[in-house]
């Protein structure tokens, strides 16, 4: 039955399609009743917690199959992937040597050795996967929620990117003098690091630079 | 938990930046860290663990060195001056346990140098030789010291004592000019080698060490050559006591200029700086028009980073070390200079038992991406200036000491009856560093300094 789903942490579009028995992400995303959401979010991969999305009725395809024969039925399903870029490790690899990694997401695990110039790791995503875990040198360095990153234009989305870039204020590390808002502090750090005017505002120029730095 | 988007690029930094002067607690068995050395003046970066336990630590420097400590609690990394020393240092910790606490500290220690490459240490002096009320006009009242009377005898000169009495003796109360001799003594303390502790005999007259210092003081007041490199307007610098108000210390450009003079003058050019450092003894000495001239011959600058995301803005505590000026109970000035000892062939300052004057300046300063001070940065500002426990104001003068001219540079100053040629018979002139760049110092000299600071063998860190 069609419904309105409000996204919570760990929800992402492929998972919703699987959960509600929808054949493809496009059936949800391109539905007319999601036009307003499409206007807000440029891609179904960057939805945010709290977003409301229309889930249509599960679609059913029919095909006629002759009896007495063997048939191969191929279901078209998008292959989701989690892709992680670790550029700050480049200088570390230069200085201290290659770094063993392991990226695990649900039942899938990708492992290998990071070398200079190849600091991207990725792992396939099952639609039911909600969390991922990154190990470096055999040690868990971070756990992640899949989905919910949100668009860069939203404070929460910008903050999540800044956190992943290591720019979120840590009180023990000092936050900008007189700046109580962690987002403003992190934006100032980002703007300063990119040679932008240090305003602490999430303006268009800053958003574009943040997308370029983060990758999405 | 951090959030990632599927089917697109996500960027993640597993590197935790260390802000200078701050502790970072890490819940992991290992960690990648960065720490930024902001300035180009060279020093020592020290990485250490704040909690118990020994760990493996590796540091990679911007100039391509890798230093390692196995099972240690700290690692000192020498930072060379210049572009190759400043920048981002990479740190790899293998903690073994599940967590660790780590901090990074950066200290610059700079010295003035002689032409030979030796560290320059001025001698100490007492700058009111005629202030005490002594009818005999012997310096340092109550003592046997009679520098000018002995000078008259040794060199066959008449009138030197009378000239001093008339012009500079507080006792006479008819003096024409201020009896303080600090400006001449400060110059003399670097332009002439330290006189022998046991004194010397000339033409049958025995001069003590302190008497010799007075004679050098007289000729340097008259013949010494200075180059003014720092002198802001008095009304911008502000007044002295009591104040903990950075506003009175003037604008950011003035601060930047002063610190630039100190850093570039002492560290880069290896020059001593003649400066006026205020006394902590009270309001009378706090008169803004009063000057207590000293030669600043070294400094120690300790940095902390206010915001790890703003790599070029630093809070700095700068300690200026100058020769001392205390009158000791034995009526000598405060002894010979801070001793320079040789340890394993390297100079080590040891001021134990020898007085010195120290001024502390705390300020916030922005550096550019080449490690140079941004003199005009709007966020440069004073935090405080102290001598001992007393607030004071920053120096209002800084001079390079350029040498001695045979023709008087200040004809109205100094005792004209004490001749430069005569004093040259009693002293050895010091060969000053001719303003050469630090990297042009004599072979081995710079390396000695860096090993010295790396070993933390200075008295301040001992």
XYZ file of C-alpha atoms in Angstrom:
678
model
C 0.000 0.000 0.000
C 1.324 3.449 -0.840
C 2.618 5.448 2.108
C 4.576 8.500 3.171
C 7.864 7.500 4.804
C 9.752 9.852 7.087
C 13.490 9.145 6.925
C 15.302 8.157 10.095
C 19.004 7.528 10.631
C 20.219 4.649 8.516
C 17.509 5.011 5.869
C 18.629 5.341 2.297
C 16.745 5.090 -0.936
C 17.861 1.628 -2.055
C 16.994 0.244 1.353
C 13.545 1.798 1.236
C 12.899 0.351 -2.198
C 13.865 -3.080 -0.945
C 11.853 -2.764 2.233
C 8.669 -1.702 0.445
C 9.108 -4.131 -2.426
C 9.673 -1.508 -5.064
C 11.554 -2.737 -8.099
C 13.741 0.284 -8.645
C 14.742 3.492 -6.967
C 13.427 5.398 -9.960
C 9.900 4.206 -9.283
C 10.009 6.044 -5.992
C 12.101 9.029 -6.890
C 10.443 9.835 -10.169
C 6.926 9.522 -8.830
C 4.855 12.649 -9.326
C 4.110 12.907 -5.629
C 7.823 13.294 -4.935
C 8.178 16.324 -7.189
C 8.443 18.653 -4.210
C 11.182 16.521 -2.662
C 13.061 16.387 -5.969
C 12.980 20.151 -6.047
C 14.654 20.177 -2.649
C 17.144 17.356 -3.087
C 19.197 17.041 -6.221
C 19.696 13.290 -5.935
C 17.981 10.431 -4.075
C 21.331 9.534 -2.533
C 21.439 12.736 -0.519
C 18.249 12.633 1.429
C 18.231 13.658 5.053
C 16.780 12.404 8.251
C 13.312 13.961 8.524
C 12.673 14.074 4.793
C 9.221 12.759 3.845
C 9.113 10.609 0.752
C 6.144 9.062 -1.029
C 6.373 5.301 -1.460
C 4.065 4.061 -4.244
C 2.406 0.678 -4.280
C 4.741 -2.167 -4.938
C 4.929 -2.718 -8.652
C 4.400 -6.127 -10.175
C 5.609 -7.208 -13.577
C 3.945 -10.019 -15.400
C 5.454 -12.171 -18.109
C 4.124 -15.237 -19.798
C 6.229 -18.367 -19.491
C 5.628 -21.502 -21.430
C 5.360 -24.689 -19.476
C 7.743 -27.561 -20.035
C 10.716 -25.346 -20.525
C 13.425 -23.891 -18.404
C 13.468 -20.041 -18.144
C 16.024 -17.608 -16.872
C 14.416 -14.518 -15.380
C 16.684 -11.543 -14.809
C 15.576 -8.887 -12.382
C 17.175 -5.497 -12.949
C 18.323 -4.060 -9.669
C 20.775 -1.238 -9.075
C 24.027 -2.187 -7.414
C 24.674 0.207 -4.559
C 28.154 0.950 -3.353
C 29.774 2.806 -0.472
C 32.779 4.798 -1.608
C 35.222 6.443 0.767
C 38.097 8.742 -0.161
C 40.918 9.222 2.379
C 43.156 11.947 0.905
C 44.735 12.920 4.235
C 46.368 9.513 4.308
C 48.447 10.349 1.242
C 51.184 12.232 3.110
C 51.072 9.621 5.880
C 51.651 6.858 3.348
C 54.556 8.823 1.914
C 56.065 9.198 5.352
C 55.269 5.910 7.071
C 54.454 3.448 4.288
C 51.315 1.760 2.908
C 48.332 1.389 5.218
C 46.255 -1.799 5.500
C 42.520 -1.107 5.430
C 39.248 -2.926 5.813
C 35.855 -1.416 5.002
C 32.909 -3.477 6.133
C 29.257 -2.757 5.349
C 26.789 -5.440 6.325
C 27.789 -8.720 4.750
C 30.287 -7.127 2.435
C 33.894 -6.471 3.315
C 36.584 -4.872 1.249
C 40.181 -5.067 2.384
C 43.577 -4.300 0.974
C 46.482 -1.894 1.236
C 46.287 1.812 0.567
C 49.159 3.200 -1.444
C 49.992 6.724 -2.505
C 47.619 7.969 -5.173
C 45.104 5.252 -4.417
C 43.400 6.437 -1.267
C 39.843 5.448 -2.265
C 38.152 2.387 -0.815
C 34.702 1.040 -1.638
C 32.440 -1.786 -0.711
C 29.146 -3.076 -2.188
C 26.034 -2.192 -0.226
C 23.131 -4.472 0.411
C 19.854 -2.629 0.565
C 19.388 -3.591 4.185
C 22.754 -2.253 5.312
C 22.575 0.697 7.658
C 26.069 0.917 9.089
C 29.663 0.659 7.958
C 32.988 0.355 9.719
C 36.476 1.422 8.661
C 39.594 -0.264 9.976
C 43.104 0.980 9.367
C 46.115 -1.065 10.386
C 43.713 -3.606 11.845
C 42.075 -1.112 14.191
C 38.571 0.321 13.929
C 39.008 4.027 13.364
C 35.419 4.983 12.613
C 31.862 3.656 12.365
C 29.368 5.320 10.038
C 25.648 5.525 9.372
C 24.693 4.934 5.756
C 22.314 7.551 4.365
C 21.170 10.742 5.959
C 24.089 12.839 4.772
C 21.741 15.379 3.230
C 22.359 18.144 0.771
C 25.133 20.614 1.355
C 22.706 23.502 1.412
C 21.224 22.260 4.683
C 23.122 23.076 7.883
C 22.948 19.458 8.956
C 24.320 18.281 5.626
C 27.123 20.810 5.698
C 27.959 19.917 9.275
C 28.144 16.204 8.434
C 30.586 16.908 5.601
C 32.702 19.177 7.767
C 32.808 16.499 10.450
C 33.975 13.893 7.963
C 36.631 16.303 6.730
C 37.916 16.614 10.293
C 36.937 20.241 10.680
C 34.306 20.018 13.357
C 35.207 21.933 16.488
C 36.519 19.891 19.334
C 36.393 21.866 22.568
C 39.694 20.342 23.615
C 41.233 21.578 20.392
C 39.831 25.043 20.729
C 36.894 26.353 18.851
C 37.009 29.709 17.205
C 37.299 32.477 19.695
C 33.879 33.788 20.598
C 32.188 31.319 18.262
C 29.771 29.090 20.120
C 28.130 27.460 17.110
C 30.119 24.401 15.982
C 28.858 24.820 12.421
C 30.017 28.417 12.226
C 33.379 27.452 13.700
C 33.804 24.564 11.277
C 32.748 26.721 8.337
C 35.312 29.331 9.340
C 38.003 26.675 9.470
C 36.964 25.350 6.094
C 36.790 28.795 4.520
C 40.197 29.698 5.917
C 41.720 26.469 4.658
C 40.372 27.110 1.164
C 41.281 30.767 1.014
C 37.663 31.914 1.055
C 36.338 34.938 2.943
C 36.032 33.794 6.544
C 32.400 34.577 7.297
C 31.172 31.401 8.944
C 28.158 31.593 6.615
C 26.952 28.732 4.456
C 26.827 30.829 1.323
C 26.789 29.610 -2.266
C 30.537 29.874 -2.745
C 31.195 27.923 0.432
C 28.676 25.261 -0.532
C 30.327 24.808 -3.914
C 33.771 24.546 -2.336
C 32.473 22.069 0.215
C 30.978 19.868 -2.479
C 34.255 19.993 -4.381
C 36.234 19.038 -1.285
C 33.876 16.336 -0.094
C 32.861 14.843 -3.393
C 29.097 15.232 -3.006
C 27.883 8.652 14.208
C 29.180 10.300 11.056
C 26.887 9.900 8.081
C 27.845 8.787 4.600
C 25.919 8.890 1.359
C 25.680 5.767 -0.803
C 26.604 5.709 -4.486
C 28.745 8.826 -4.360
C 32.121 9.949 -3.153
C 32.522 10.545 0.575
C 35.678 12.080 1.948
C 36.862 11.156 5.404
C 39.886 12.283 7.374
C 41.269 9.762 9.854
C 43.950 12.267 10.843
C 43.561 14.164 14.128
C 45.301 17.513 14.160
C 47.269 18.458 17.265
C 47.065 22.080 18.297
C 50.299 23.329 19.811
C 50.117 23.538 23.555
C 46.942 21.474 23.926
C 46.263 17.890 24.955
C 44.303 15.578 22.678
C 42.737 12.410 24.046
C 42.551 9.588 21.522
C 40.516 6.423 22.000
C 42.421 4.148 19.678
C 45.445 1.923 19.620
C 47.147 4.068 17.046
C 46.717 7.459 15.488
C 47.761 9.658 12.628
C 48.287 13.261 13.625
C 49.461 16.507 12.135
C 50.974 19.459 13.936
C 51.857 22.789 12.376
C 55.010 24.752 13.130
C 53.997 28.246 12.106
C 57.187 30.255 12.091
C 60.391 30.158 10.107
C 62.744 30.933 12.967
C 63.663 27.417 14.026
C 63.407 25.675 17.392
C 62.296 22.430 18.966
C 59.028 20.588 18.490
C 58.357 18.227 21.349
C 55.718 15.513 21.116
C 54.859 13.854 24.384
C 52.275 11.633 26.005
C 50.376 13.133 28.890
C 49.218 9.874 30.400
C 51.418 7.112 31.800
C 52.861 4.570 29.453
C 55.513 4.260 26.822
C 54.584 4.225 23.155
C 56.144 4.058 19.758
C 56.209 7.377 18.036
C 57.321 8.445 14.586
C 57.536 11.992 13.271
C 58.074 12.985 9.646
C 59.301 16.530 9.073
C 58.607 18.897 6.163
C 62.259 18.673 5.141
C 62.080 14.896 4.707
C 63.474 13.576 7.978
C 61.818 10.793 9.934
C 62.514 10.482 13.645
C 61.412 7.553 15.738
C 61.119 6.806 19.432
C 60.416 3.250 20.545
C 58.773 2.815 23.908
C 59.247 6.436 24.919
C 57.114 9.077 26.550
C 58.265 11.923 24.320
C 60.247 12.844 21.258
C 62.083 16.117 20.600
C 62.311 17.155 16.973
C 64.828 19.839 15.976
C 63.210 22.383 13.663
C 65.688 24.148 11.391
C 65.138 27.805 10.528
C 63.881 28.800 7.114
C 61.239 27.524 4.759
C 62.241 23.897 5.204
C 61.554 23.910 8.917
C 58.118 25.445 9.056
C 55.005 23.606 7.967
C 53.152 20.436 8.807
C 54.796 17.672 10.827
C 53.271 14.195 10.544
C 52.984 11.987 13.600
C 52.243 8.271 13.856
C 51.493 6.813 17.273
C 51.408 3.126 18.090
C 49.897 3.196 21.523
C 49.542 -0.465 22.242
C 46.694 0.250 24.644
C 43.196 1.413 23.884
C 43.757 5.117 24.369
C 46.364 7.785 24.856
C 46.692 11.488 25.564
C 49.154 13.424 23.449
C 50.328 17.005 23.152
C 52.758 18.990 21.037
C 54.806 21.977 22.168
C 56.997 24.213 20.100
C 59.745 26.392 21.464
C 62.151 28.652 19.666
C 65.411 29.585 21.318
C 67.526 32.117 19.511
C 70.938 33.534 20.277
C 72.946 36.491 19.152
C 76.251 35.471 17.645
C 79.772 36.780 17.474
C 81.609 36.840 14.164
C 83.468 33.714 15.210
C 80.210 31.796 15.552
C 80.295 31.794 19.324
C 77.084 32.775 21.100
C 77.306 36.396 22.193
C 76.745 36.952 25.894
C 77.057 40.525 27.125
C 78.586 41.202 30.490
C 76.591 42.505 33.407
C 77.017 45.952 34.868
C 75.743 48.384 37.431
C 74.543 51.457 35.665
C 74.528 54.015 38.457
C 78.206 54.100 39.315
C 78.006 57.631 40.700
C 74.553 57.663 42.161
C 75.472 56.659 45.710
C 76.578 59.545 47.852
C 80.297 59.239 48.027
C 82.437 62.337 48.381
C 85.396 60.526 46.937
C 83.420 59.815 43.833
C 84.599 56.295 43.800
C 82.162 54.209 41.995
C 79.894 51.976 44.045
C 79.874 53.879 47.289
C 81.810 52.471 50.193
C 84.008 50.374 48.006
C 87.599 50.717 47.127
C 86.731 51.176 43.497
C 88.100 54.310 41.888
C 88.012 53.813 38.159
C 88.491 57.408 37.062
C 91.132 58.238 39.643
C 93.082 55.171 38.599
C 92.569 56.069 34.957
C 94.089 59.507 35.591
C 97.097 57.891 37.204
C 97.605 55.174 34.621
C 97.275 57.389 31.555
C 98.508 60.716 32.913
C 95.156 62.416 32.458
C 93.753 65.193 34.628
C 90.169 66.207 35.241
C 88.331 62.978 34.518
C 87.079 62.669 38.085
C 86.123 66.334 38.293
C 84.284 66.163 34.989
C 82.222 63.272 36.200
C 81.476 64.992 39.506
C 80.334 68.127 37.755
C 78.287 66.449 35.108
C 76.947 63.171 36.386
C 77.347 62.882 40.134
C 74.114 62.735 42.048
C 76.049 63.517 45.202
C 77.225 66.855 43.895
C 73.631 67.914 43.301
C 74.995 70.236 40.706
C 75.149 67.686 38.006
C 74.326 68.775 34.545
C 73.015 65.501 33.324
C 71.546 62.223 34.468
C 73.957 60.045 36.388
C 72.715 56.804 34.891
C 75.167 55.105 32.572
C 73.087 52.245 31.318
C 73.153 53.216 27.665
C 76.941 53.312 27.545
C 77.320 50.219 29.692
C 74.893 48.253 27.550
C 76.842 49.068 24.412
C 80.138 48.361 26.127
C 78.894 44.979 27.279
C 78.767 43.754 23.703
C 81.406 45.880 22.001
C 84.200 44.793 24.338
C 85.071 41.329 25.508
C 84.350 40.655 29.153
C 87.249 42.030 31.201
C 89.230 39.483 33.213
C 87.544 38.593 36.471
C 90.767 39.255 38.344
C 91.227 42.618 36.623
C 94.516 43.718 35.098
C 97.477 45.975 35.722
C 98.409 48.808 33.407
C 101.320 51.221 33.899
C 101.656 50.069 37.473
C 98.003 50.686 38.275
C 95.782 47.756 39.167
C 92.257 47.922 37.732
C 89.545 45.633 38.975
C 87.052 44.068 36.619
C 84.341 46.493 37.694
C 86.586 49.516 37.256
C 87.403 48.435 33.747
C 83.712 48.160 32.932
C 83.178 51.789 33.886
C 85.935 52.974 31.556
C 84.453 51.011 28.654
C 81.067 52.456 29.525
C 82.359 56.024 29.248
C 83.863 55.573 25.802
C 80.899 53.661 24.432
C 78.462 56.363 25.532
C 80.537 58.741 23.427
C 81.766 56.575 20.553
C 79.257 53.759 20.285
C 77.191 53.534 17.132
C 73.571 52.421 17.273
C 70.911 51.855 14.648
C 67.358 52.484 15.780
C 65.031 49.742 14.577
C 62.036 50.125 16.874
C 60.578 53.221 18.508
C 56.822 53.748 18.457
C 55.246 56.986 19.631
C 54.931 57.041 23.393
C 51.233 57.839 23.391
C 50.540 54.738 21.324
C 52.494 52.433 23.559
C 50.631 53.619 26.623
C 51.545 54.100 30.227
C 52.965 51.708 32.716
C 51.481 50.754 36.074
C 49.023 49.423 36.905
C 47.752 47.848 33.772
C 46.675 44.518 32.431
C 44.840 46.151 29.601
C 46.110 45.189 26.189
C 44.482 48.247 24.662
C 47.127 50.466 26.171
C 49.792 48.593 24.304
C 48.804 50.034 20.998
C 47.878 48.682 17.656
C 48.569 45.378 16.044
C 51.012 46.785 13.519
C 53.254 48.016 16.318
C 53.199 44.627 17.985
C 54.022 42.857 14.755
C 56.875 45.196 14.029
C 58.427 44.761 17.476
C 58.241 40.977 17.336
C 59.565 40.975 13.802
C 62.538 43.036 14.947
C 63.238 40.628 17.800
C 62.843 37.462 15.734
C 64.586 38.640 12.607
C 67.243 40.563 14.519
C 68.318 37.890 16.960
C 67.425 34.664 15.188
C 67.843 35.490 11.536
C 70.643 38.018 11.748
C 72.281 36.852 14.955
C 72.342 40.379 16.370
C 71.991 41.491 19.980
C 69.363 44.168 20.519
C 69.842 47.083 22.866
C 66.407 47.657 24.422
C 64.836 49.446 27.346
C 63.442 46.944 29.810
C 61.536 48.354 32.759
C 62.321 47.535 36.323
C 59.936 45.705 38.623
C 60.969 47.617 41.693
C 58.117 50.086 41.806
C 56.373 53.152 40.525
C 59.379 55.420 40.779
C 61.289 53.237 38.406
C 58.156 52.929 36.347
C 58.395 56.472 35.048
C 57.670 56.203 31.384
C 60.510 58.550 30.558
C 63.031 56.388 32.379
C 65.109 53.949 30.410
C 66.905 50.915 31.644
C 69.047 49.914 28.741
C 70.040 46.314 28.394
C 71.277 44.094 25.685
C 68.864 41.341 24.804
C 71.072 38.533 23.631
C 68.684 35.625 23.399
C 64.998 34.818 23.529
C 62.727 31.879 24.054
C 59.341 31.819 22.336
C 56.728 29.232 23.267
C 53.708 28.791 21.023
C 50.181 27.610 21.500
C 47.510 27.336 18.851
C 44.146 28.898 19.596
C 42.209 26.967 17.003
C 43.501 23.852 15.327
C 41.701 24.932 12.182
C 43.543 28.238 11.982
C 47.069 27.062 11.468
C 48.742 30.436 11.251
C 47.295 32.188 14.296
C 49.364 31.554 17.395
C 49.550 32.710 20.959
C 53.153 33.237 21.926
C 54.953 33.802 25.195
C 58.224 35.505 24.388
C 60.943 35.692 27.027
C 63.664 38.219 26.385
C 66.911 37.546 28.231
C 69.143 40.501 28.961
C 72.209 41.189 30.985
C 71.574 41.984 34.611
C 72.159 45.193 36.491
C 72.032 44.332 40.138
C 74.431 45.845 42.632
C 75.693 42.981 44.720
C 76.543 43.101 48.392
C 80.220 42.953 47.575
C 79.806 46.196 45.625
C 80.488 44.572 42.370
C 77.921 44.479 39.673
C 76.225 41.185 39.146
C 79.327 39.364 38.147
C 80.624 38.117 34.932
C 78.206 37.297 32.188
C 76.088 34.261 32.034
C 78.697 31.610 31.655
C 78.945 29.750 28.390
C 80.137 26.266 29.038
C 81.163 23.659 26.582
C 79.429 20.325 26.861
C 80.591 17.779 24.361
C 82.017 20.631 22.371
C 78.734 22.533 22.222
C 77.893 25.784 23.985
C 75.447 25.572 26.825
C 74.159 28.571 28.698
C 74.406 28.258 32.399
C 73.248 31.246 34.354
C 73.195 29.527 37.707
C 74.628 31.948 40.186
C 74.577 34.725 37.627
C 71.766 37.180 37.512
C 69.922 38.140 34.406
C 66.935 40.243 33.534
C 63.964 38.659 31.821
C 60.925 40.266 30.251
C 57.874 38.195 29.331
C 55.608 39.267 26.504
C 52.452 37.386 25.660
C 50.647 38.146 22.443
C 48.628 36.695 19.615
C 50.265 36.751 16.210
C 49.375 35.712 12.701
C 52.003 34.233 10.395
C 51.828 33.932 6.636
C 52.232 30.694 4.703
C 55.989 31.212 4.594
C 56.263 31.506 8.359
C 56.760 35.246 8.390
C 55.016 37.527 10.821
C 52.037 39.313 9.280
C 52.811 42.704 10.715
C 49.491 44.278 9.807
C 47.157 41.377 10.652
C 44.049 42.645 12.394
C 43.990 39.818 14.924
C 47.493 40.489 16.240
C 47.225 41.786 19.764
C 48.973 42.047 23.075
C 47.826 39.903 25.948
C 50.245 41.064 28.610
C 53.799 42.155 29.306
C 55.400 41.317 32.619
C 58.639 41.491 34.420
C 58.635 39.188 37.373
C 55.125 39.382 38.753
C 54.551 42.969 37.697
C 52.735 44.169 34.637
C 54.707 46.552 32.596
C 54.803 47.773 29.031
C 56.817 46.607 26.089
C 60.178 48.092 25.166
C 59.953 51.436 23.473
C 63.356 51.216 21.863
C 65.370 48.628 20.047
C 68.755 49.264 18.504
C 71.273 47.240 16.623
C 74.728 47.859 18.081
C 76.859 48.719 15.096
C 80.287 49.244 16.577
C 82.620 51.966 17.793
C 83.504 55.077 15.776
C 86.776 56.871 16.301
C 84.965 60.182 15.898
C 82.462 60.632 18.728
C 78.957 59.656 17.721
C 77.513 61.470 20.747
C 79.904 64.344 21.477
C 77.824 65.538 24.407
C 77.709 62.163 26.064
C 80.256 60.158 28.017
C 83.253 61.483 29.844
C 85.338 63.264 27.171
C 88.479 62.877 29.251
C 88.376 59.083 28.959
C 89.977 58.390 25.595
C 88.955 55.568 23.329
C 92.592 54.856 22.462
C 93.396 54.416 26.142
C 90.514 52.071 26.789
C 91.560 50.028 23.777
C 94.778 49.366 25.699
C 92.763 47.698 28.435
C 90.201 45.729 26.453
C 89.805 43.396 23.560
C 87.094 44.483 21.192
C 84.429 41.928 20.480
C 83.942 40.994 16.839
C 80.234 41.275 16.183
C 78.332 39.251 13.673
C 78.243 41.485 10.578
C 74.489 41.006 10.054
C 74.906 37.864 8.083
C 71.894 35.661 7.656
C 71.509 32.799 10.033
C 72.065 30.204 7.379
C 75.307 31.927 6.546
C 76.665 31.409 10.022
C 80.012 29.664 10.340
C 79.974 26.023 9.464
C 78.729 23.948 12.311
C 77.379 26.855 14.294
C 73.758 26.419 13.305
C 73.960 22.694 13.861
C 75.294 23.333 17.331
C 72.336 25.509 18.144
C 69.857 22.967 16.967
C 71.453 20.181 18.854
C 71.560 22.489 21.800
C 67.888 23.321 21.762
C 66.946 19.773 20.902
C 68.762 18.596 23.952
C 67.001 21.192 26.055
C 70.261 21.945 27.762
C 69.572 25.603 28.342
C 69.092 26.679 31.876
C 65.470 27.584 31.256
C 64.478 24.093 30.367
C 66.759 22.267 32.736
